[in-house]
Structure formats: structure tokens, C-alpha cells
Amino acid sequence: MNKTKKNRVIISVGSNIDPLPNIKKSREILSSETIFICAADSIETAPIGYLNQANFLNTAFLVMTSLPYHDFNFSLKAIENRMGRERGPIKAGPRTIDLDIIVWNEYLITEDYYNFEYVSVPVDQVLSTMSLNIKEFKKIDK
């Protein structure tokens, strides 16, 4: 019997460069590397900060992983890199894919949930499909 702990993770997903195929590709990759549970409906959002770019498509994925937090976060950044994500001089600039951990088990681990509807709306939709009440913000050292 496998007693490896499975961590429940809600990931915020966004793209404004070829967004539909890139979100689909990120889902396929995560489905092969985790236990993929569900995805929120995609929403279109205007860019924030740097406005001279296309609108974003945003969603959230619920997955389960046996990886610890830091390793899983590293794997998300590796997926972004494999998909051509370029981190440039414009922090809020265009991106092929953006994958950020929002909920780790029952803990909300980023304040972005409180600050941005493009995070909270899809995350709330995922939360509504499960019996998980997130606790108050808990900082996990990154």
C-alpha cells in the first residue's frame, strides 16, 4: 500500500500568448505529472500593470501531487520554461503560460487571491466543487 502523502494543490493558470493552446498544453503536461482532478472555466481578463498587450485567459487547476511544496513549485517553473515562458524586463508582460500555486492542501499561500479577481474567481469555482475550506493566508517560505 502506498502511504505517500498526496498534496491537494490549486494552481492559478494564465496566458495571453496563444492562450487556448497553451492552457490546454499545460493541462496535458500536468495531467501526465500529477493526478489531475478538475479545471475551472476560463475567464478573459484585461492586463494589469503593463497595458500594451493582449487580454489574458485565466483558469485554475486542482491537482494532487506527492511532491513537497518547493519541489512542486520548481516543477511548475520548469513547465513554464518548457513552454517558452520568457521572464523579461516587464514583470507583468505577455506570457505563454503562468502557473502559480494558490492553495496548498487547505492553506491559501498567496495574497494574490485577495487582490486579483483573475485568481479568486477561478479558484472559488474549483473550491465550490470540493469539500475544502481554505484557511487564512499562510506564508510558505519560497
PDB file of C-alpha atoms in Angstrom:
ATOM      1  CA  MET A   1       0.000   0.000   0.000  1.00  0.00           C
ATOM      2  CA  ASN A   2       1.380   3.402  -0.993  1.00  0.00           C
ATOM      3  CA  LYS A   3       1.412   5.689   2.019  1.00  0.00           C
ATOM      4  CA  THR A   4       2.888   8.647   0.152  1.00  0.00           C
ATOM      5  CA  LYS A   5       1.083  11.819   1.180  1.00  0.00           C
ATOM      6  CA  LYS A   6      -0.892  13.408  -1.613  1.00  0.00           C
ATOM      7  CA  ASN A   7      -0.965  17.176  -1.501  1.00  0.00           C
ATOM      8  CA  ARG A   8      -4.038  18.934  -2.907  1.00  0.00           C
ATOM      9  CA  VAL A   9      -2.970  21.940  -4.926  1.00  0.00           C
ATOM     10  CA  ILE A  10      -4.920  24.669  -6.684  1.00  0.00           C
ATOM     11  CA  ILE A  11      -2.883  26.331  -9.402  1.00  0.00           C
ATOM     12  CA  SER A  12      -3.720  29.685 -10.959  1.00  0.00           C
ATOM     13  CA  VAL A  13      -3.181  29.452 -14.725  1.00  0.00           C
ATOM     14  CA  GLY A  14      -2.903  32.358 -17.138  1.00  0.00           C
ATOM     15  CA  SER A  15      -1.775  33.078 -20.692  1.00  0.00           C
ATOM     16  CA  ASN A  16      -2.062  35.850 -23.250  1.00  0.00           C
ATOM     17  CA  ILE A  17       0.172  34.417 -25.980  1.00  0.00           C
ATOM     18  CA  ASP A  18      -1.808  31.777 -27.874  1.00  0.00           C
ATOM     19  CA  PRO A  19      -3.804  31.284 -24.676  1.00  0.00           C
ATOM     20  CA  LEU A  20      -6.161  28.428 -25.595  1.00  0.00           C
ATOM     21  CA  PRO A  21      -3.473  26.062 -26.919  1.00  0.00           C
ATOM     22  CA  ASN A  22      -1.044  26.991 -24.146  1.00  0.00           C
ATOM     23  CA  ILE A  23      -3.560  26.423 -21.352  1.00  0.00           C
ATOM     24  CA  LYS A  24      -4.527  23.120 -22.982  1.00  0.00           C
ATOM     25  CA  LYS A  25      -0.848  22.110 -23.247  1.00  0.00           C
ATOM     26  CA  SER A  26      -0.182  22.995 -19.591  1.00  0.00           C
ATOM     27  CA  ARG A  27      -3.185  20.873 -18.606  1.00  0.00           C
ATOM     28  CA  GLU A  28      -1.857  17.937 -20.652  1.00  0.00           C
ATOM     29  CA  ILE A  29       1.580  18.214 -19.041  1.00  0.00           C
ATOM     30  CA  LEU A  30       0.142  18.468 -15.534  1.00  0.00           C
ATOM     31  CA  SER A  31      -2.174  15.532 -16.251  1.00  0.00           C
ATOM     32  CA  SER A  32       0.880  13.411 -17.043  1.00  0.00           C
ATOM     33  CA  GLU A  33       2.842  14.569 -13.985  1.00  0.00           C
ATOM     34  CA  THR A  34       0.109  14.759 -11.316  1.00  0.00           C
ATOM     35  CA  ILE A  35      -3.337  13.432 -10.559  1.00  0.00           C
ATOM     36  CA  PHE A  36      -5.459  15.986 -12.398  1.00  0.00           C
ATOM     37  CA  ILE A  37      -8.821  16.498 -10.668  1.00  0.00           C
ATOM     38  CA  CYS A  38     -10.568  19.413 -12.367  1.00  0.00           C
ATOM     39  CA  ALA A  39     -10.296  22.805 -14.018  1.00  0.00           C
ATOM     40  CA  ALA A  40     -12.317  25.977 -13.611  1.00  0.00           C
ATOM     41  CA  ASP A  41     -13.956  27.630 -16.590  1.00  0.00           C
ATOM     42  CA  SER A  42     -11.614  30.068 -18.333  1.00  0.00           C
ATOM     43  CA  ILE A  43     -12.265  33.779 -17.955  1.00  0.00           C
ATOM     44  CA  GLU A  44     -10.901  36.601 -20.081  1.00  0.00           C
ATOM     45  CA  THR A  45      -9.266  39.436 -18.172  1.00  0.00           C
ATOM     46  CA  ALA A  46      -7.629  42.701 -19.110  1.00  0.00           C
ATOM     47  CA  PRO A  47      -3.918  43.073 -18.411  1.00  0.00           C
ATOM     48  CA  ILE A  48      -2.866  44.780 -15.188  1.00  0.00           C
ATOM     49  CA  GLY A  49       0.212  46.953 -14.872  1.00  0.00           C
ATOM     50  CA  TYR A  50       1.617  46.792 -18.388  1.00  0.00           C
ATOM     51  CA  LEU A  51      -1.425  47.527 -20.550  1.00  0.00           C
ATOM     52  CA  ASN A  52       0.089  47.352 -24.054  1.00  0.00           C
ATOM     53  CA  GLN A  53      -0.604  43.634 -24.509  1.00  0.00           C
ATOM     54  CA  ALA A  54      -3.421  41.221 -25.293  1.00  0.00           C
ATOM     55  CA  ASN A  55      -6.059  40.203 -22.757  1.00  0.00           C
ATOM     56  CA  PHE A  56      -5.391  37.096 -20.675  1.00  0.00           C
ATOM     57  CA  LEU A  57      -7.252  33.836 -20.328  1.00  0.00           C
ATOM     58  CA  ASN A  58      -7.219  32.661 -16.721  1.00  0.00           C
ATOM     59  CA  THR A  59      -8.345  29.465 -15.058  1.00  0.00           C
ATOM     60  CA  ALA A  60      -7.424  27.282 -12.100  1.00  0.00           C
ATOM     61  CA  PHE A  61      -6.490  23.607 -11.905  1.00  0.00           C
ATOM     62  CA  LEU A  62      -6.908  21.265  -8.965  1.00  0.00           C
ATOM     63  CA  VAL A  63      -4.257  18.546  -8.886  1.00  0.00           C
ATOM     64  CA  MET A  64      -2.793  16.111  -6.406  1.00  0.00           C
ATOM     65  CA  THR A  65       0.933  15.504  -6.078  1.00  0.00           C
ATOM     66  CA  SER A  66       3.216  13.585  -3.766  1.00  0.00           C
ATOM     67  CA  LEU A  67       5.957  16.186  -4.246  1.00  0.00           C
ATOM     68  CA  PRO A  68       6.721  18.555  -1.376  1.00  0.00           C
ATOM     69  CA  TYR A  69       5.844  22.225  -1.890  1.00  0.00           C
ATOM     70  CA  HIS A  70       9.241  23.521  -3.036  1.00  0.00           C
ATOM     71  CA  ASP A  71       9.776  20.648  -5.471  1.00  0.00           C
ATOM     72  CA  PHE A  72       6.311  21.051  -6.957  1.00  0.00           C
ATOM     73  CA  ASN A  73       6.742  24.812  -7.323  1.00  0.00           C
ATOM     74  CA  PHE A  74      10.066  24.157  -9.084  1.00  0.00           C
ATOM     75  CA  SER A  75       8.321  21.704 -11.423  1.00  0.00           C
ATOM     76  CA  LEU A  76       5.733  24.370 -12.331  1.00  0.00           C
ATOM     77  CA  LYS A  77       8.503  26.811 -13.243  1.00  0.00           C
ATOM     78  CA  ALA A  78      10.141  24.057 -15.328  1.00  0.00           C
ATOM     79  CA  ILE A  79       6.848  23.551 -17.203  1.00  0.00           C
ATOM     80  CA  GLU A  80       6.660  27.310 -17.844  1.00  0.00           C
ATOM     81  CA  ASN A  81      10.208  27.237 -19.216  1.00  0.00           C
ATOM     82  CA  ARG A  82       9.496  24.195 -21.429  1.00  0.00           C
ATOM     83  CA  MET A  83       6.502  26.040 -22.829  1.00  0.00           C
ATOM     84  CA  GLY A  84       8.611  29.038 -23.815  1.00  0.00           C
ATOM     85  CA  ARG A  85       7.899  31.388 -20.926  1.00  0.00           C
ATOM     86  CA  GLU A  86      10.330  34.280 -21.072  1.00  0.00           C
ATOM     87  CA  ARG A  87      10.832  36.364 -17.983  1.00  0.00           C
ATOM     88  CA  GLY A  88      11.767  39.750 -19.283  1.00  0.00           C
ATOM     89  CA  PRO A  89      12.211  43.293 -18.167  1.00  0.00           C
ATOM     90  CA  ILE A  90       8.424  43.782 -17.905  1.00  0.00           C
ATOM     91  CA  LYS A  91       7.233  41.870 -14.823  1.00  0.00           C
ATOM     92  CA  ALA A  92       3.556  41.984 -15.843  1.00  0.00           C
ATOM     93  CA  GLY A  93       4.299  41.451 -19.524  1.00  0.00           C
ATOM     94  CA  PRO A  94       2.984  38.934 -22.036  1.00  0.00           C
ATOM     95  CA  ARG A  95       3.454  35.243 -21.279  1.00  0.00           C
ATOM     96  CA  THR A  96       2.896  31.881 -22.889  1.00  0.00           C
ATOM     97  CA  ILE A  97       1.902  30.394 -19.545  1.00  0.00           C
ATOM     98  CA  ASP A  98       1.891  31.380 -15.889  1.00  0.00           C
ATOM     99  CA  LEU A  99       1.451  28.658 -13.258  1.00  0.00           C
ATOM    100  CA  ASP A 100       1.246  29.728  -9.616  1.00  0.00           C
ATOM    101  CA  ILE A 101       0.344  27.734  -6.524  1.00  0.00           C
ATOM    102  CA  ILE A 102      -2.556  29.444  -4.742  1.00  0.00           C
ATOM    103  CA  VAL A 103      -3.767  26.747  -2.343  1.00  0.00           C
ATOM    104  CA  TRP A 104      -1.532  24.058  -0.830  1.00  0.00           C
ATOM    105  CA  ASN A 105      -3.658  21.466   0.957  1.00  0.00           C
ATOM    106  CA  GLU A 106      -6.042  23.636   2.971  1.00  0.00           C
ATOM    107  CA  TYR A 107      -3.805  26.701   3.126  1.00  0.00           C
ATOM    108  CA  LEU A 108      -4.082  29.779   0.960  1.00  0.00           C
ATOM    109  CA  ILE A 109      -0.434  30.590   0.336  1.00  0.00           C
ATOM    110  CA  THR A 110      -0.527  33.811  -1.659  1.00  0.00           C
ATOM    111  CA  GLU A 111      -2.308  37.070  -1.051  1.00  0.00           C
ATOM    112  CA  ASP A 112      -2.938  37.321  -4.811  1.00  0.00           C
ATOM    113  CA  TYR A 113      -6.211  35.521  -4.079  1.00  0.00           C
ATOM    114  CA  TYR A 114      -7.423  38.604  -2.184  1.00  0.00           C
ATOM    115  CA  ASN A 115      -6.018  41.115  -4.657  1.00  0.00           C
ATOM    116  CA  PHE A 116      -6.905  39.841  -8.124  1.00  0.00           C
ATOM    117  CA  GLU A 117     -10.224  38.546  -9.473  1.00  0.00           C
ATOM    118  CA  TYR A 118      -8.370  36.667 -12.214  1.00  0.00           C
ATOM    119  CA  VAL A 119      -7.069  34.499  -9.354  1.00  0.00           C
ATOM    120  CA  SER A 120     -10.041  34.409  -6.965  1.00  0.00           C
ATOM    121  CA  VAL A 121     -12.861  33.762  -9.458  1.00  0.00           C
ATOM    122  CA  PRO A 122     -11.402  30.537 -10.945  1.00  0.00           C
ATOM    123  CA  VAL A 123     -10.078  29.373  -7.555  1.00  0.00           C
ATOM    124  CA  ASP A 124     -13.514  29.891  -5.988  1.00  0.00           C
ATOM    125  CA  GLN A 125     -15.074  27.835  -8.775  1.00  0.00           C
ATOM    126  CA  VAL A 126     -12.674  24.955  -8.044  1.00  0.00           C
ATOM    127  CA  LEU A 127     -13.305  25.265  -4.304  1.00  0.00           C
ATOM    128  CA  SER A 128     -17.064  25.068  -4.897  1.00  0.00           C
ATOM    129  CA  THR A 129     -16.640  21.590  -6.400  1.00  0.00           C
ATOM    130  CA  MET A 130     -14.979  20.112  -3.342  1.00  0.00           C
ATOM    131  CA  SER A 131     -15.314  19.912   0.398  1.00  0.00           C
ATOM    132  CA  LEU A 132     -12.287  22.033   1.182  1.00  0.00           C
ATOM    133  CA  ASN A 133     -12.464  25.177   3.240  1.00  0.00           C
ATOM    134  CA  ILE A 134      -9.302  27.171   2.858  1.00  0.00           C
ATOM    135  CA  LYS A 135      -7.797  28.606   5.979  1.00  0.00           C
ATOM    136  CA  GLU A 136      -6.410  32.067   6.323  1.00  0.00           C
ATOM    137  CA  PHE A 137      -3.292  33.079   4.467  1.00  0.00           C
ATOM    138  CA  LYS A 138      -0.238  31.065   5.486  1.00  0.00           C
ATOM    139  CA  LYS A 139       3.167  32.094   4.224  1.00  0.00           C
ATOM    140  CA  ILE A 140       5.316  29.260   2.927  1.00  0.00           C
ATOM    141  CA  ASP A 141       8.958  30.235   2.518  1.00  0.00           C
ATOM    142  CA  LYS A 142       9.756  30.202  -1.168  1.00  0.00           C
TER     143      LYS A 142
END
